[in-house]
Every structure is written in structure tokens, then in C-alpha cells.
CSV table of C-alpha atoms in Angstrom, one decimal:
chain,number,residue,atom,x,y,z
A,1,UNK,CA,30.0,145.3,165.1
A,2,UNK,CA,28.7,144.7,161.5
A,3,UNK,CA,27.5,141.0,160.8
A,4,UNK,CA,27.6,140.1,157.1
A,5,UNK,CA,24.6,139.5,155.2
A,6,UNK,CA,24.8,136.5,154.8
A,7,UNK,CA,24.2,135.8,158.5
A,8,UNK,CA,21.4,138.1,158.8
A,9,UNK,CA,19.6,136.2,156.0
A,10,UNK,CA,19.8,132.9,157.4
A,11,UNK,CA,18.8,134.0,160.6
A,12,UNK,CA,16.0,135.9,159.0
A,13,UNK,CA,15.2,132.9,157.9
A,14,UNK,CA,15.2,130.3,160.4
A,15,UNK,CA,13.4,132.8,162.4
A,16,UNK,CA,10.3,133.2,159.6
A,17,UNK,CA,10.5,129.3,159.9
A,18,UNK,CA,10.6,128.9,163.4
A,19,UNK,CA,8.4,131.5,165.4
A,20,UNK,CA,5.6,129.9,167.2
A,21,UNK,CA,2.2,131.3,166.2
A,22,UNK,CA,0.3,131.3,169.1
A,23,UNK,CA,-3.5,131.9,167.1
A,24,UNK,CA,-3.6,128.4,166.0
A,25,UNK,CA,-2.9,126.8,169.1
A,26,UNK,CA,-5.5,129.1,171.4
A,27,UNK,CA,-8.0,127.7,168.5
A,28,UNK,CA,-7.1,124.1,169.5
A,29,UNK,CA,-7.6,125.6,173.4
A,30,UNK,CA,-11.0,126.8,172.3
A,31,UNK,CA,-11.5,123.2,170.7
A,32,UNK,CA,-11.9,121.8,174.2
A,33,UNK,CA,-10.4,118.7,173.0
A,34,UNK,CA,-11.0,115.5,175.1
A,35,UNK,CA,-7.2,115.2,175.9
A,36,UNK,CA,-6.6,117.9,178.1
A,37,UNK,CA,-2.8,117.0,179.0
A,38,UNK,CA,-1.3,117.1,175.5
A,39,UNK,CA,-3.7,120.5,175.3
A,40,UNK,CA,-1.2,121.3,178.6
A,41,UNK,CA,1.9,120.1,176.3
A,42,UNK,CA,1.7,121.9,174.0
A,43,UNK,CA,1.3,125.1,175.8
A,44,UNK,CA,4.2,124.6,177.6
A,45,UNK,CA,6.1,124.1,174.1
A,46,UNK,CA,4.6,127.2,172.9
A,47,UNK,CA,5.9,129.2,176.3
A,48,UNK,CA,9.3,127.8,175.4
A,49,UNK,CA,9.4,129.0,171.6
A,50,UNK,CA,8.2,132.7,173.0
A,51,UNK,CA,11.2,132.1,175.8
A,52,UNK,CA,13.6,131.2,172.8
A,53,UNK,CA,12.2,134.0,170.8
A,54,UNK,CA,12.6,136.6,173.5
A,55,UNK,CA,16.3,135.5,174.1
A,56,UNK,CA,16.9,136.0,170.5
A,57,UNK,CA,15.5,139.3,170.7
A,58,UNK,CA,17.5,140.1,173.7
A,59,UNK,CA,21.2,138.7,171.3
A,60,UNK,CA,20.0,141.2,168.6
A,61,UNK,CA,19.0,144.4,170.8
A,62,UNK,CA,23.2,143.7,171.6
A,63,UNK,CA,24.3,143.6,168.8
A,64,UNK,CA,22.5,146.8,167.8
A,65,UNK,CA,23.6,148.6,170.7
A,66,UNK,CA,27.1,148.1,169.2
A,67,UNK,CA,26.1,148.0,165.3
A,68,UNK,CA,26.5,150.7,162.8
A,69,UNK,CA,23.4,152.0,161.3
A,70,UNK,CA,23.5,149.4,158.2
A,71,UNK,CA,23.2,147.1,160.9
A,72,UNK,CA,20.2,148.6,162.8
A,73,UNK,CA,19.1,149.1,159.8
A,74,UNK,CA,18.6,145.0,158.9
A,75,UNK,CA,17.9,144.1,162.6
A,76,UNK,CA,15.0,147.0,162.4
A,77,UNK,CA,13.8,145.3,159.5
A,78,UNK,CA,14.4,141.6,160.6
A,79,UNK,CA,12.2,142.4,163.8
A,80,UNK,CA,9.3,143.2,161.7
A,81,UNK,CA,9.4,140.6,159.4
A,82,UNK,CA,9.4,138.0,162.4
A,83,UNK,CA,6.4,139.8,164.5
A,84,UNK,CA,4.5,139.3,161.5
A,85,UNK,CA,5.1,135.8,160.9
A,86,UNK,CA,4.9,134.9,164.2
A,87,UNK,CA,1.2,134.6,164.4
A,88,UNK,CA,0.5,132.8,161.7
A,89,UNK,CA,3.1,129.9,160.6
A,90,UNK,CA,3.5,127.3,164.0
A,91,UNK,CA,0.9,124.9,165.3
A,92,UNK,CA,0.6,121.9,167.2
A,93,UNK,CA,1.7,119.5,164.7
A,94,UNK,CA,4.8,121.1,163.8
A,95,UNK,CA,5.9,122.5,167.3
A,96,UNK,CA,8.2,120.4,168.2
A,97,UNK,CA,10.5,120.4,165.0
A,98,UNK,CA,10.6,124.2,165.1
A,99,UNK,CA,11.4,124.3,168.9
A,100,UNK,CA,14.9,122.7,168.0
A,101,UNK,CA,15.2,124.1,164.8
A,102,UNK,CA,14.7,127.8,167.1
A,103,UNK,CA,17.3,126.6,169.8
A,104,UNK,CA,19.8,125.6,167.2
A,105,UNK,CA,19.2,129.4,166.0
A,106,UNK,CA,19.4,130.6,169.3
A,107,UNK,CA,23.0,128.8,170.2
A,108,UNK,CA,24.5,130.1,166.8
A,109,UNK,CA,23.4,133.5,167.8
A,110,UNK,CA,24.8,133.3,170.8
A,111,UNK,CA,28.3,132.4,169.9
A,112,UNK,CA,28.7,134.6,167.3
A,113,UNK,CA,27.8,137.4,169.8
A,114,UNK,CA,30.5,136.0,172.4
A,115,UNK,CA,33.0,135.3,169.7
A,116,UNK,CA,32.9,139.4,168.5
A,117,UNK,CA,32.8,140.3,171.9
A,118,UNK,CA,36.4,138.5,172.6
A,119,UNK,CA,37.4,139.2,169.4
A,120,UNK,CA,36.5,142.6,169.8
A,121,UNK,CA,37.4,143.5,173.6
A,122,UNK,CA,39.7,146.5,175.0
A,123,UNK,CA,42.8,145.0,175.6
A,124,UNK,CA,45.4,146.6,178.5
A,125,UNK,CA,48.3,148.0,175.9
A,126,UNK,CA,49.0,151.4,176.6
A,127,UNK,CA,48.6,153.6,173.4
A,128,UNK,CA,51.5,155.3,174.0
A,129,UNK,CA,53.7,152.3,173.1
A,130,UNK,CA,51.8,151.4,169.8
A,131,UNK,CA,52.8,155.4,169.5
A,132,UNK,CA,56.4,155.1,170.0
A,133,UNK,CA,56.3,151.7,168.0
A,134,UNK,CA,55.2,153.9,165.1
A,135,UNK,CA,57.7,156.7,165.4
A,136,UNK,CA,60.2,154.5,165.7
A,137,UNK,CA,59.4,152.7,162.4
A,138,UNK,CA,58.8,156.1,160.6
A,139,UNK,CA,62.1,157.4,162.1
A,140,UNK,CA,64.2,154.0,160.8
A,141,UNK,CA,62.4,154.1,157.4
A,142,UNK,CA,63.1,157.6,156.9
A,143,UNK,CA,66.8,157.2,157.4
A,144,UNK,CA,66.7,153.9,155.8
A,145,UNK,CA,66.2,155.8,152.7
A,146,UNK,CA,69.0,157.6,151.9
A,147,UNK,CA,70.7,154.0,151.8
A,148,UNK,CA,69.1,154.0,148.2
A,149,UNK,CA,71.9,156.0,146.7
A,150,UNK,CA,74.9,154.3,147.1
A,151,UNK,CA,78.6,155.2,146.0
A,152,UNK,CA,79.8,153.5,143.2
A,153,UNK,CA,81.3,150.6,143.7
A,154,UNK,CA,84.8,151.3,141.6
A,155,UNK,CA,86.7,154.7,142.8
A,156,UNK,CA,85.9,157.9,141.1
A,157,UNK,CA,89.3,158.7,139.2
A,158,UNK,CA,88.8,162.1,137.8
A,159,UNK,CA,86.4,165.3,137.9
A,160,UNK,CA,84.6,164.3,134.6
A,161,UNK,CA,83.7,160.9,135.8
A,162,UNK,CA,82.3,162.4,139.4
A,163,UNK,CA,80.4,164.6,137.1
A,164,UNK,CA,78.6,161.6,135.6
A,165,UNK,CA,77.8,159.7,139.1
A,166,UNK,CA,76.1,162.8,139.9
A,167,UNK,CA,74.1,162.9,136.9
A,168,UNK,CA,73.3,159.2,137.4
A,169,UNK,CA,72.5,160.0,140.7
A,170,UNK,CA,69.6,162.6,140.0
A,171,UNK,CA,66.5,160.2,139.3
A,172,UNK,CA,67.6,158.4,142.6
A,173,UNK,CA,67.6,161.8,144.6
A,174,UNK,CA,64.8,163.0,143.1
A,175,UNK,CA,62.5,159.9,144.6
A,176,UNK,CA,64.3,159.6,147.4
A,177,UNK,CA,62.7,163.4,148.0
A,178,UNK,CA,59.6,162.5,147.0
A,179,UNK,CA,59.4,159.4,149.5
A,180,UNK,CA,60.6,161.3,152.3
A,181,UNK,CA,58.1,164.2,151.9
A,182,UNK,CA,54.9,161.3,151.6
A,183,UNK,CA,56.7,160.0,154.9
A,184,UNK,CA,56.6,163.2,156.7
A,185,UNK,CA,53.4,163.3,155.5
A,186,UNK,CA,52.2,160.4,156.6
A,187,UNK,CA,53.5,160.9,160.2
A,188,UNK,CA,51.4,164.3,160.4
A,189,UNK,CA,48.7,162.7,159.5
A,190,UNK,CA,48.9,159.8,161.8
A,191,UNK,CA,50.1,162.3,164.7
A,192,UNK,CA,47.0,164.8,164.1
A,193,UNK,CA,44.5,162.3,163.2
A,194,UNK,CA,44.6,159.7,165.4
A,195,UNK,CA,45.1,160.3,169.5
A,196,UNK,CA,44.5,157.3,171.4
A,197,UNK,CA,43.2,156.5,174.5
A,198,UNK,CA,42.2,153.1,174.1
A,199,UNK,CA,42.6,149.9,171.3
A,200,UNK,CA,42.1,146.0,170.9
A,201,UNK,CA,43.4,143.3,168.9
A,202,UNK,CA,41.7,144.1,165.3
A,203,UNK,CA,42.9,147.8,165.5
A,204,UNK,CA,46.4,146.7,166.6
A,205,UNK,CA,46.5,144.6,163.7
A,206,UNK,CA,45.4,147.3,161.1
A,207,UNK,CA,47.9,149.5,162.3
A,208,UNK,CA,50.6,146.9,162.2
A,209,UNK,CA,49.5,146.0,158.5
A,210,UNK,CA,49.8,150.2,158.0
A,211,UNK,CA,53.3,150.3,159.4
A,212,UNK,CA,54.3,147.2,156.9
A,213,UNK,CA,53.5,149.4,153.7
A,214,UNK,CA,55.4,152.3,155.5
A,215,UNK,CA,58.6,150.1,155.6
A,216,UNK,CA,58.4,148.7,152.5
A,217,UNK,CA,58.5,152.4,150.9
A,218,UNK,CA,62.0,152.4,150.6
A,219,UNK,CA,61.9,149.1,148.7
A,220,UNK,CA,60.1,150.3,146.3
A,221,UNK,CA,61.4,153.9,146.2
A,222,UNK,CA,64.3,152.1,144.9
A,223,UNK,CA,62.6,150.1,142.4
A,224,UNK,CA,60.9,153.3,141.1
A,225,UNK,CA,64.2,154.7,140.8
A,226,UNK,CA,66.1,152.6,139.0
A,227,UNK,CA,63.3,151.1,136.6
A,228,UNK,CA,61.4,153.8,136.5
A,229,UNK,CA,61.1,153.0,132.7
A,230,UNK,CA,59.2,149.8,133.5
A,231,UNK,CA,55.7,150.4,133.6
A,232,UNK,CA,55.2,147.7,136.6
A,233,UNK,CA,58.0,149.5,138.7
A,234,UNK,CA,55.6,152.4,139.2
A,235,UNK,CA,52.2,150.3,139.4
A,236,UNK,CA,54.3,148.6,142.6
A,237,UNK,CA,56.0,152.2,144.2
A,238,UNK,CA,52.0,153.6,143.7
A,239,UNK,CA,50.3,150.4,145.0
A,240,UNK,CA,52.5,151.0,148.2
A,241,UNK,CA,51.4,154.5,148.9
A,242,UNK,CA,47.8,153.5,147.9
A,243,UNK,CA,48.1,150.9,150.2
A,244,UNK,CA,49.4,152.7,153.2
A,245,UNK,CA,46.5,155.5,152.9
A,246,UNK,CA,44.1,152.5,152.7
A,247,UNK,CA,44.9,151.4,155.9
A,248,UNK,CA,45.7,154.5,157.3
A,249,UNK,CA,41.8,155.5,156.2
A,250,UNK,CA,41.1,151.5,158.1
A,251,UNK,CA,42.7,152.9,161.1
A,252,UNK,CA,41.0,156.2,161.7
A,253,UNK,CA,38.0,154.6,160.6
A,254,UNK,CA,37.9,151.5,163.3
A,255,UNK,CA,39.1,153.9,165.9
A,256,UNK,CA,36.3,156.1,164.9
A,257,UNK,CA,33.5,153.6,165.5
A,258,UNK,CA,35.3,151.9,168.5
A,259,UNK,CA,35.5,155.5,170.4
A,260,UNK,CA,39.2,155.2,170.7
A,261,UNK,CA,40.0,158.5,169.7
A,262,UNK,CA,40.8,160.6,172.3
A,263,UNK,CA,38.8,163.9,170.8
A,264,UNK,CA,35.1,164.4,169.7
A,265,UNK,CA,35.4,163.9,166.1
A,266,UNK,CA,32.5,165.9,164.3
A,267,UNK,CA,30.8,164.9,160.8
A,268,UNK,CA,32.7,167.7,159.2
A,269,UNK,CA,35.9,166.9,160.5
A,270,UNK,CA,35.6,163.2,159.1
A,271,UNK,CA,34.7,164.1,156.2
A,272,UNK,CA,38.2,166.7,156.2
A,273,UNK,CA,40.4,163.8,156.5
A,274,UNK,CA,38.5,161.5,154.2
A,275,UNK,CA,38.6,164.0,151.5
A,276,UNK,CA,42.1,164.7,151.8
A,277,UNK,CA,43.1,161.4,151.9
A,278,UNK,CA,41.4,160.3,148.7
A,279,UNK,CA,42.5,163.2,147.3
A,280,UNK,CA,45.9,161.5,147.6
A,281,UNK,CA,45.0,158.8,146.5
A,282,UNK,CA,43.6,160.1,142.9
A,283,UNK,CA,47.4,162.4,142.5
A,284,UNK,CA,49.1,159.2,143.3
A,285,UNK,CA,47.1,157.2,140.5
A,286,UNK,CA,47.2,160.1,138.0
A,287,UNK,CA,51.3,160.5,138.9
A,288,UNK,CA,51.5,156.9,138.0
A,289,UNK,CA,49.9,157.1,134.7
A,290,UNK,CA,51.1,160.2,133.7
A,291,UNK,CA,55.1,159.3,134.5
A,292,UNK,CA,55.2,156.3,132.9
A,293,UNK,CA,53.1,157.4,129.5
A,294,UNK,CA,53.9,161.0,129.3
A,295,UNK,CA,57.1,161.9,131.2
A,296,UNK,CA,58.8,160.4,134.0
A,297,UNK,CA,59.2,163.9,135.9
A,298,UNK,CA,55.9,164.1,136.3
A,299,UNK,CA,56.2,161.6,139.6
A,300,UNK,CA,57.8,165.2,141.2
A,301,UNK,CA,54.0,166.1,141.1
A,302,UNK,CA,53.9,164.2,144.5
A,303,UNK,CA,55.4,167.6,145.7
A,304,UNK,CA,52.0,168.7,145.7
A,305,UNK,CA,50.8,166.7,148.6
A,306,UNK,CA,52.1,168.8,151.4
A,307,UNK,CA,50.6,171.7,149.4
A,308,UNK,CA,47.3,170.0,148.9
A,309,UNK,CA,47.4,169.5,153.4
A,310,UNK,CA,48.3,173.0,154.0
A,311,UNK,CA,45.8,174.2,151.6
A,312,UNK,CA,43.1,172.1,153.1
A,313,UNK,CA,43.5,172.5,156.4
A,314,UNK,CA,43.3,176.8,156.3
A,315,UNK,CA,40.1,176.2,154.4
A,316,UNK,CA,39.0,173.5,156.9
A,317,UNK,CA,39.7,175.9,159.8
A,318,UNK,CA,38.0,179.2,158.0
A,319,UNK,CA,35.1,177.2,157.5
A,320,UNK,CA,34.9,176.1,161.2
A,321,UNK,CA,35.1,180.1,161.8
């Protein structure tokens, strides 16, 4: 649960502002003043800011439970700025303005901890369907590919002019490899690195914005292969692979912190499928550039990603040995 900075700095804030300093008013204690009952007053005003405050602590211990260590990280440091203005700011003339100014603090506090904790609860889907749900799009996408190379439209007379549909055929053919091999690769990936045994909405969501780039890659495997001459047809055919390893790296990411994988996942291994991943991502940016400035065969370089997964994962498992 990460809060944005934002929040943190204008709770910081309100909390530097707010915190009742308790020195000032045992001084006023110690003043024996004539009027003992507003002496009483404000001592029970003071009790409530230290309730309010100790509530507030309570919210942000919760949230650090959950938190990555950026987060701990600012509460950590929030904590310590607010023991040590707490002493020294509040007194008995301003008590009652930063007793309300506390509670509002305290309210938004709390429902921004009950909001993420609805937004992010365990919901009861099985894994196993968002699993089959993913095959099944993988399986339709895959086929939905060879659609790209249609007959032609007007009947093929002769040997000579069969000949030259074939030829035309061969940039088509050629992408249409390409995408199928990312595909497969894709579904490996998605099979060996994430094993579910548990999800909720904002995961469900990711992974439903992941399978959307996976069916638009016959789209644009198409667009690639018929204006692959156009610089913008390969900046949108290499946006959609960036795009789906993006997400994918959202997905094994969320599931990661969440503890919805179904393995231990160990610092090394993460760093195993991070790596590969953006390696990936830097052949599909240099494929882009090279085919459209250099030569278009150079998109056949993406032949080198199932190479580049083999290759990585003997030298991730010699290293674990």
C-alpha cells in the first residue's frame, strides 16, 4: 500500500501544526492560576489531542504493516518529525483550533485507510478461471493470426502469377512468425512466472489491461506487415509488445507484493525475470529502429527472444547450483 507524497506531506504537516505540546500547559498548571476549572479544561483538551494523536499513530503503524519500504521509510521519518514538535508548538490559547484542525486530520486518515483496504481486499475468484480466461485469449489470438494472410481476392490463373502471390506473401509470413514466437513467449512466461493462489480487483484489472495488448497483436502484426515502410507502423507493432511486457512486469510485480504467488519468490529470482524482461524490451526498441532505418529484415531479430529465455534460464539455474 504505497500513499503518494503528496499525502504524506500534508499530513506531515497538519500534524507539525497540530500536536499538542504538553510543556507549556504543565507551566500554566505550575502557575496555580486563580481559575482552577478552565486549568481542568484545558487538561481535558490536552488528553484529547494525545487521544487524537495516538489514534493517528495507530492508522499509520497500518499502513506500514502493509507498505513497501519507501513507505516505512516516510512514516519512519514522519514519526520523528511529530515527537519532536509535539512538545513545543500547542498551548492553551491555541488548543482548541488545533483540536479540530487534528480530528479533521484524523477522519481523512481514516478513510483513506478504509478506502485501500476495500479497494485493495482478496476477492473470492478462483485463479484458475482468470487462468483459463488467459489461455483462452492466447489460444484465439494465436490462431487469429494466420487470418492476416489472406488469398487474393481475384483467382490465381496461371503458375507465374501464383509465383508472385507467394512472393507478396513473404513479408506477411515472416511477421506473422515473429508474432507467434513473442506469443508463445509470452504464455511461458505468464505460465512460469506467475502461479496464483489468490487475487483482488486492482490485479484483475492489470491482467485484463495485459491480455488487451495480447489481442491487439494481430492488429498490429498486420499493420507492420503491410506498411512496414512507414516509420509509424513499426513505432505502433513495437509499442504493443512494449506495452504487453509492461504490464506483464505490473502483474508479477503487484502479485509479488500482495503474496499472491503461490511459490517463495527469492531476490535472485526477481531479479531473473526483471532482467529478462527488459532485456526484451531494449531488442524490441533497437528492432524498431534498426528495421525502419537500416533494413526491414532486421525485425526477424525478434527470433532472438526465445534464444535470449533459453540462454538465461541455464545460466539462472547454474548459478542457483
Amino acid at each position: 500500500m504505497n500513499l503518494s507524497i503528496g499525502y504524506y506531506n500534508r499530513i506531515n504537516k497538519n500534524l507539525n501544526k497540530q500536536y499538542v505540546l504538553k510543556g507549556d500547559f504543565i507551566k500554566d498548571k505550575e502557575n496555580k492560576s486563580s481559575d482552577v476549572k478552565n486549568q481542568e479544561d484545558i487538561y481535558e483538551k490536552y488528553r484529547a489531542l494525545e487521544s487524537l494523536k495516538e489514534e493517528i499513530n495507530n492508522q499509520l503503524e497500518n499502513i506500514e504493516k502493509t507498505g513497501d519500504e519507501r513507505t516505512k521509510a516516510k512514516i519512519e521519518r514522519m514519526k520523528k518529525h511529530q515527537e519532536e514538535k509535539f512538545y513545543k508548538e500547542i498551548n492553551s490559547q491555541n488548543i482548541d483550533k488545533n483540536i479540530k484542525k487534528l480530528s479533521q486530520t484524523n477522519k481523512q486518515l481514516n478513510f483513506y485507510q478504509r478506502f485501500l483496504d476495500a479497494f485493495q481486499r482478496d476477492i473470492n475468484i478462483d485463479p484458475g478461471r482468470l487462468l483459463g480466461l488467459t489461455d483462452g485469449i492466447f489460444g484465439m489470438v494465436m490462431t487469429l493470426l494466420i487470418f492476416g494472410m489472406a488469398l487474393p481476392e481475384a483467382e490465381i490463373a496461371n503458375y507465374t502469377g501464383f509465383v508472385q502471390f507467394t512472393s507478396s506473401l513473404a513479408p506477411t509470413f515472416g511477421i506473422t512468425v515473429i508474432s507467434f514466437i513473442l506469443l508463445g513467449s509470452f504464455w511461458i512466461y505468464n505460465h512460469e512466472f506467475i502461479k496464483l493462489n489468490n487475487l483482488n480487483m486492482p490485479y484483475l484489472w492489470i491482467n485484463i489491461f495485459y491480455l488487451i495488448c495480447i489481442s491487439f497483436i494481430p492488429f498490429t502484426t498486420s499493420i507492420v506487415g503491410n506498411y512496414s515502410h512507414f516509420f509509424l507502423a513499426n513505432v505502433i507493432f513495437g509499442l504493443n509488445i512494449l506495452l504487453t511486457i509492461v504490464f506483464f512486469l505490473c502483474m508479477f510485480h503487484y502479485a509479488h507484493k500482495r503474496g499472491f504467488l503461490d511459490e517463495y519468490i527469492s531476490e535472485a529470482e526477481k531479479k531473473y525475470v526483471y532482467h529478462t524482461l527488459y532485456i526484451i524490451m531494449g531488442v524490441t526498441v533497437i528492432v524498431n529502429l534498426l528495421d525502419f532505418n537500416v533494413n526491414p529484415n532486421f525485425i526477424y531479430l525478434f527470433l532472438l527472444v526465445p534464444i535470449i529465455s533459453i540462454v538465461r534460464d541455464i545460466m539462472f539455474k547454474v548459478d542457483r547450483e
